[in-house]
Amino acid sequence: YRFPFGYTPRCSIVSLRFNLKDGLVAPHIAPVQTCEDFPSSVPVVIIGGGIVGLVAALSGQSAKSGEALTRGLTMAINEVNASGGVLGRPLELVRRDDESNPSKGILAARELVQREKVAVLFGGLDTPVSLAIVPLVNQLKVPFMGIWAAGTKITENGAADNYVFRVSAVDELVDEALVKYGVDHGMKKPGMILINNPWGESNEAGLKRALEK
């Protein structure tokens, strides 16, 4: 994944991604700010079992996007399992449908964590659903990887122990790039057409900050 506009991810994200064959790195193990600070070797532990959870819209108007996320995770899991799994154990994908509804997203995430005992939770098709799940995963100390939703506050959520990571775009960075592109191409009087939900609010804040620079 190519991070845009010079964005440097926290190394905990990198370690979570690239240590899948050896185990999942707990987010609190290396709370570093830059990759240069990340130690050459860190303790690797399995959190829970070999179950990977997915919370996404699997029905309704966003169902095709939810299926796309399912296919991507299935391909990755099959690749890991073909190489021997995680510490000799195969990974298994368990899904729950959030129907693009924040309340149902919380229930789905809680079921995956507490009943299915997932090692890591993937999700985040919709920003409102992701923002609803964030306090739960931080409370339960389960890694949550955002793979679609772009709301800035999903990862910048103010938690002292933040278990939320992302490989998705970030509204604030995208908004800054959009404004720069517009200014470079003669934009004089920009306007905003935004959806009336937390995703729209995230973009409104990001665009206003970018326009102030």
GROMACS .gro file of C-alpha atoms in nm:
model
  213
    1TYR     CA    1   0.000   0.000   0.000
    2ARG     CA    2   0.139   0.340  -0.100
    3PHE     CA    3   0.070   0.603   0.164
    4PRO     CA    4  -0.012   0.939  -0.001
    5PHE     CA    5   0.141   1.283   0.035
    6GLY     CA    6   0.444   1.182   0.239
    7TYR     CA    7   0.234   1.030   0.518
    8THR     CA    8   0.442   0.806   0.746
    9PRO     CA    9   0.238   0.535   0.918
   10ARG     CA   10   0.299   0.437   1.278
   11CYS     CA   11   0.527   0.135   1.284
   12SER     CA   12   0.268  -0.061   1.480
   13ILE     CA   13   0.066  -0.066   1.158
   14VAL     CA   14   0.360  -0.199   0.962
   15SER     CA   15   0.438  -0.464   1.223
   16LEU     CA   16   0.076  -0.580   1.234
   17ARG     CA   17   0.078  -0.627   0.859
   18PHE     CA   18   0.416  -0.785   0.803
   19ASN     CA   19   0.434  -1.017   1.103
   20LEU     CA   20   0.118  -1.210   1.013
   21LYS     CA   21   0.313  -1.527   0.941
   22ASP     CA   22   0.484  -1.516   1.282
   23GLY     CA   23   0.202  -1.375   1.492
   24LEU     CA   24   0.017  -1.054   1.559
   25VAL     CA   25   0.207  -0.779   1.736
   26ALA     CA   26   0.010  -0.628   2.021
   27PRO     CA   27  -0.032  -0.252   1.964
   28HIS     CA   28   0.104  -0.159   2.308
   29ILE     CA   29   0.434  -0.340   2.257
   30ALA     CA   30   0.604  -0.064   2.059
   31PRO     CA   31   0.431   0.275   2.095
   32VAL     CA   32   0.680   0.453   1.869
   33GLN     CA   33   0.622   0.753   1.646
   34THR     CA   34   0.851   0.679   1.353
   35CYS     CA   35   0.980   0.369   1.180
   36GLU     CA   36   1.336   0.466   1.269
   37ASP     CA   37   1.248   0.425   1.638
   38PHE     CA   38   1.105   0.077   1.590
   39PRO     CA   39   1.330  -0.191   1.744
   40SER     CA   40   1.487  -0.452   1.518
   41SER     CA   41   1.322  -0.733   1.714
   42VAL     CA   42   1.009  -0.719   1.928
   43PRO     CA   43   0.814  -0.984   2.120
   44VAL     CA   44   0.559  -1.148   1.892
   45VAL     CA   45   0.243  -1.282   2.048
   46ILE     CA   46  -0.083  -1.432   1.932
   47ILE     CA   47  -0.380  -1.235   2.058
   48GLY     CA   48  -0.670  -1.477   2.089
   49GLY     CA   49  -0.687  -1.762   1.841
   50GLY     CA   50  -0.643  -1.774   1.466
   51ILE     CA   51  -0.979  -1.615   1.389
   52VAL     CA   52  -0.990  -1.295   1.184
   53GLY     CA   53  -1.311  -1.094   1.215
   54LEU     CA   54  -1.473  -0.873   0.952
   55VAL     CA   55  -1.749  -0.621   1.021
   56ALA     CA   56  -1.886  -0.474   0.699
   57ALA     CA   57  -2.203  -0.409   0.505
   58LEU     CA   58  -2.287  -0.748   0.354
   59SER     CA   59  -2.643  -0.652   0.262
   60GLY     CA   60  -2.814  -0.342   0.130
   61GLN     CA   61  -2.677  -0.088  -0.116
   62SER     CA   62  -2.315  -0.133   0.000
   63ALA     CA   63  -2.319  -0.512  -0.015
   64LYS     CA   64  -2.091  -0.529  -0.320
   65SER     CA   65  -1.827  -0.328  -0.136
   66GLY     CA   66  -1.857  -0.561   0.162
   67GLU     CA   67  -1.806  -0.859  -0.067
   68ALA     CA   68  -1.498  -0.691  -0.215
   69LEU     CA   69  -1.352  -0.662   0.135
   70THR     CA   70  -1.436  -1.028   0.194
   71ARG     CA   71  -1.255  -1.135  -0.123
   72GLY     CA   72  -0.947  -0.932  -0.037
   73LEU     CA   73  -0.920  -1.073   0.315
   74THR     CA   74  -0.989  -1.425   0.189
   75MET     CA   75  -0.705  -1.399  -0.063
   76ALA     CA   76  -0.464  -1.274   0.207
   77ILE     CA   77  -0.568  -1.544   0.454
   78ASN     CA   78  -0.534  -1.816   0.190
   79GLU     CA   79  -0.182  -1.692   0.114
   80VAL     CA   80  -0.084  -1.703   0.482
   81ASN     CA   81  -0.239  -2.047   0.531
   82ALA     CA   82  -0.063  -2.182   0.222
   83SER     CA   83   0.264  -2.083   0.388
   84GLY     CA   84   0.187  -2.270   0.708
   85GLY     CA   85  -0.051  -2.033   0.886
   86VAL     CA   86   0.035  -1.837   1.200
   87LEU     CA   87   0.264  -2.030   1.431
   88GLY     CA   88   0.151  -2.346   1.258
   89ARG     CA   89  -0.218  -2.270   1.292
   90PRO     CA   90  -0.446  -2.175   0.999
   91LEU     CA   91  -0.633  -1.846   0.999
   92GLU     CA   92  -1.011  -1.840   0.965
   93LEU     CA   93  -1.232  -1.552   0.852
   94VAL     CA   94  -1.560  -1.489   1.037
   95ARG     CA   95  -1.790  -1.214   0.907
   96ARG     CA   96  -2.077  -1.014   1.049
   97ASP     CA   97  -2.313  -0.780   0.862
   98ASP     CA   98  -2.340  -0.426   1.000
   99GLU     CA   99  -2.593  -0.318   0.731
  100SER     CA  100  -2.416   0.023   0.727
  101ASN     CA  101  -2.580   0.089   1.064
  102PRO     CA  102  -2.364   0.210   1.357
  103SER     CA  103  -2.576   0.035   1.623
  104LYS     CA  104  -2.564  -0.294   1.436
  105GLY     CA  105  -2.193  -0.244   1.379
  106ILE     CA  106  -2.132  -0.225   1.754
  107LEU     CA  107  -2.335  -0.542   1.813
  108ALA     CA  108  -2.150  -0.723   1.534
  109ALA     CA  109  -1.810  -0.617   1.663
  110ARG     CA  110  -1.894  -0.716   2.019
  111GLU     CA  111  -2.014  -1.059   1.906
  112LEU     CA  112  -1.697  -1.120   1.705
  113VAL     CA  113  -1.473  -1.017   1.993
  114GLN     CA  114  -1.653  -1.171   2.288
  115ARG     CA  115  -1.820  -1.477   2.135
  116GLU     CA  116  -1.599  -1.567   1.839
  117LYS     CA  117  -1.278  -1.459   2.018
  118VAL     CA  118  -1.124  -1.299   1.707
  119ALA     CA  119  -0.754  -1.214   1.716
  120VAL     CA  120  -0.801  -0.899   1.509
  121LEU     CA  121  -1.103  -0.714   1.375
  122PHE     CA  122  -1.113  -0.574   1.022
  123GLY     CA  123  -1.382  -0.341   0.901
  124GLY     CA  124  -1.467   0.017   0.840
  125LEU     CA  125  -1.668   0.036   0.520
  126ASP     CA  126  -1.862   0.335   0.657
  127THR     CA  127  -1.715   0.611   0.871
  128PRO     CA  128  -2.020   0.635   1.105
  129VAL     CA  129  -2.000   0.261   1.176
  130SER     CA  130  -1.624   0.271   1.230
  131LEU     CA  131  -1.649   0.563   1.472
  132ALA     CA  132  -1.911   0.371   1.669
  133ILE     CA  133  -1.685   0.065   1.694
  134VAL     CA  134  -1.372   0.257   1.801
  135PRO     CA  135  -1.457   0.299   2.174
  136LEU     CA  136  -1.550  -0.069   2.199
  137VAL     CA  137  -1.226  -0.207   2.055
  138ASN     CA  138  -1.018   0.032   2.264
  139GLN     CA  139  -1.205  -0.078   2.576
  140LEU     CA  140  -1.166  -0.448   2.493
  141LYS     CA  141  -0.807  -0.399   2.372
  142VAL     CA  142  -0.858  -0.573   2.038
  143PRO     CA  143  -0.676  -0.446   1.726
  144PHE     CA  144  -0.915  -0.290   1.473
  145MET     CA  145  -0.782  -0.241   1.121
  146GLY     CA  146  -0.974   0.013   0.912
  147ILE     CA  147  -0.964  -0.088   0.549
  148TRP     CA  148  -1.205   0.152   0.378
  149ALA     CA  149  -1.363   0.431   0.583
  150ALA     CA  150  -1.167   0.755   0.562
  151GLY     CA  151  -1.291   0.960   0.859
  152THR     CA  152  -0.992   1.130   1.023
  153LYS     CA  153  -1.107   1.068   1.381
  154ILE     CA  154  -1.126   0.691   1.336
  155THR     CA  155  -0.757   0.664   1.419
  156GLU     CA  156  -0.710   1.010   1.571
  157ASN     CA  157  -0.962   0.928   1.841
  158GLY     CA  158  -0.782   1.061   2.149
  159ALA     CA  159  -0.755   0.726   2.327
  160ALA     CA  160  -0.452   0.686   2.552
  161ASP     CA  161  -0.424   0.321   2.443
  162ASN     CA  162  -0.530   0.328   2.081
  163TYR     CA  163  -0.595  -0.011   1.923
  164VAL     CA  164  -0.723   0.134   1.595
  165PHE     CA  165  -0.512   0.124   1.278
  166ARG     CA  166  -0.577   0.184   0.912
  167VAL     CA  167  -0.462   0.118   0.559
  168SER     CA  168  -0.743   0.331   0.419
  169ALA     CA  169  -0.724   0.691   0.306
  170VAL     CA  170  -0.745   0.971   0.564
  171ASP     CA  171  -0.993   1.250   0.495
  172GLU     CA  172  -0.763   1.523   0.622
  173LEU     CA  173  -0.483   1.421   0.386
  174VAL     CA  174  -0.715   1.372   0.090
  175ASP     CA  175  -0.885   1.706   0.152
  176GLU     CA  176  -0.549   1.881   0.161
  177ALA     CA  177  -0.453   1.724  -0.171
  178LEU     CA  178  -0.786   1.820  -0.329
  179VAL     CA  179  -0.752   2.181  -0.220
  180LYS     CA  180  -0.393   2.199  -0.344
  181TYR     CA  181  -0.498   2.058  -0.680
  182GLY     CA  182  -0.779   2.311  -0.707
  183VAL     CA  183  -0.557   2.606  -0.615
  184ASP     CA  184  -0.287   2.493  -0.856
  185HIS     CA  185  -0.549   2.485  -1.132
  186GLY     CA  186  -0.697   2.827  -1.066
  187MET     CA  187  -0.969   2.755  -0.811
  188LYS     CA  188  -1.103   3.085  -0.674
  189LYS     CA  189  -1.431   3.016  -0.492
  190PRO     CA  190  -1.464   2.655  -0.377
  191GLY     CA  191  -1.789   2.502  -0.258
  192MET     CA  192  -1.876   2.187  -0.065
  193ILE     CA  193  -2.145   1.926  -0.126
  194LEU     CA  194  -2.126   1.680   0.164
  195ILE     CA  195  -2.331   1.395   0.303
  196ASN     CA  196  -2.499   1.477   0.635
  197ASN     CA  197  -2.321   1.226   0.859
  198PRO     CA  198  -1.984   1.193   1.039
  199TRP     CA  199  -1.804   1.128   0.710
  200GLY     CA  200  -1.935   1.458   0.572
  201GLU     CA  201  -1.838   1.633   0.894
  202SER     CA  202  -1.487   1.487   0.872
  203ASN     CA  203  -1.444   1.620   0.519
  204GLU     CA  204  -1.590   1.959   0.605
  205ALA     CA  205  -1.335   1.998   0.886
  206GLY     CA  206  -1.051   1.875   0.665
  207LEU     CA  207  -1.138   2.100   0.371
  208LYS     CA  208  -1.173   2.406   0.594
  209ARG     CA  209  -0.833   2.339   0.753
  210ALA     CA  210  -0.677   2.294   0.412
  211LEU     CA  211  -0.831   2.618   0.281
  212GLU     CA  212  -0.691   2.809   0.579
  213LYS     CA  213  -0.332   2.711   0.496
   0.00000   0.00000   0.00000
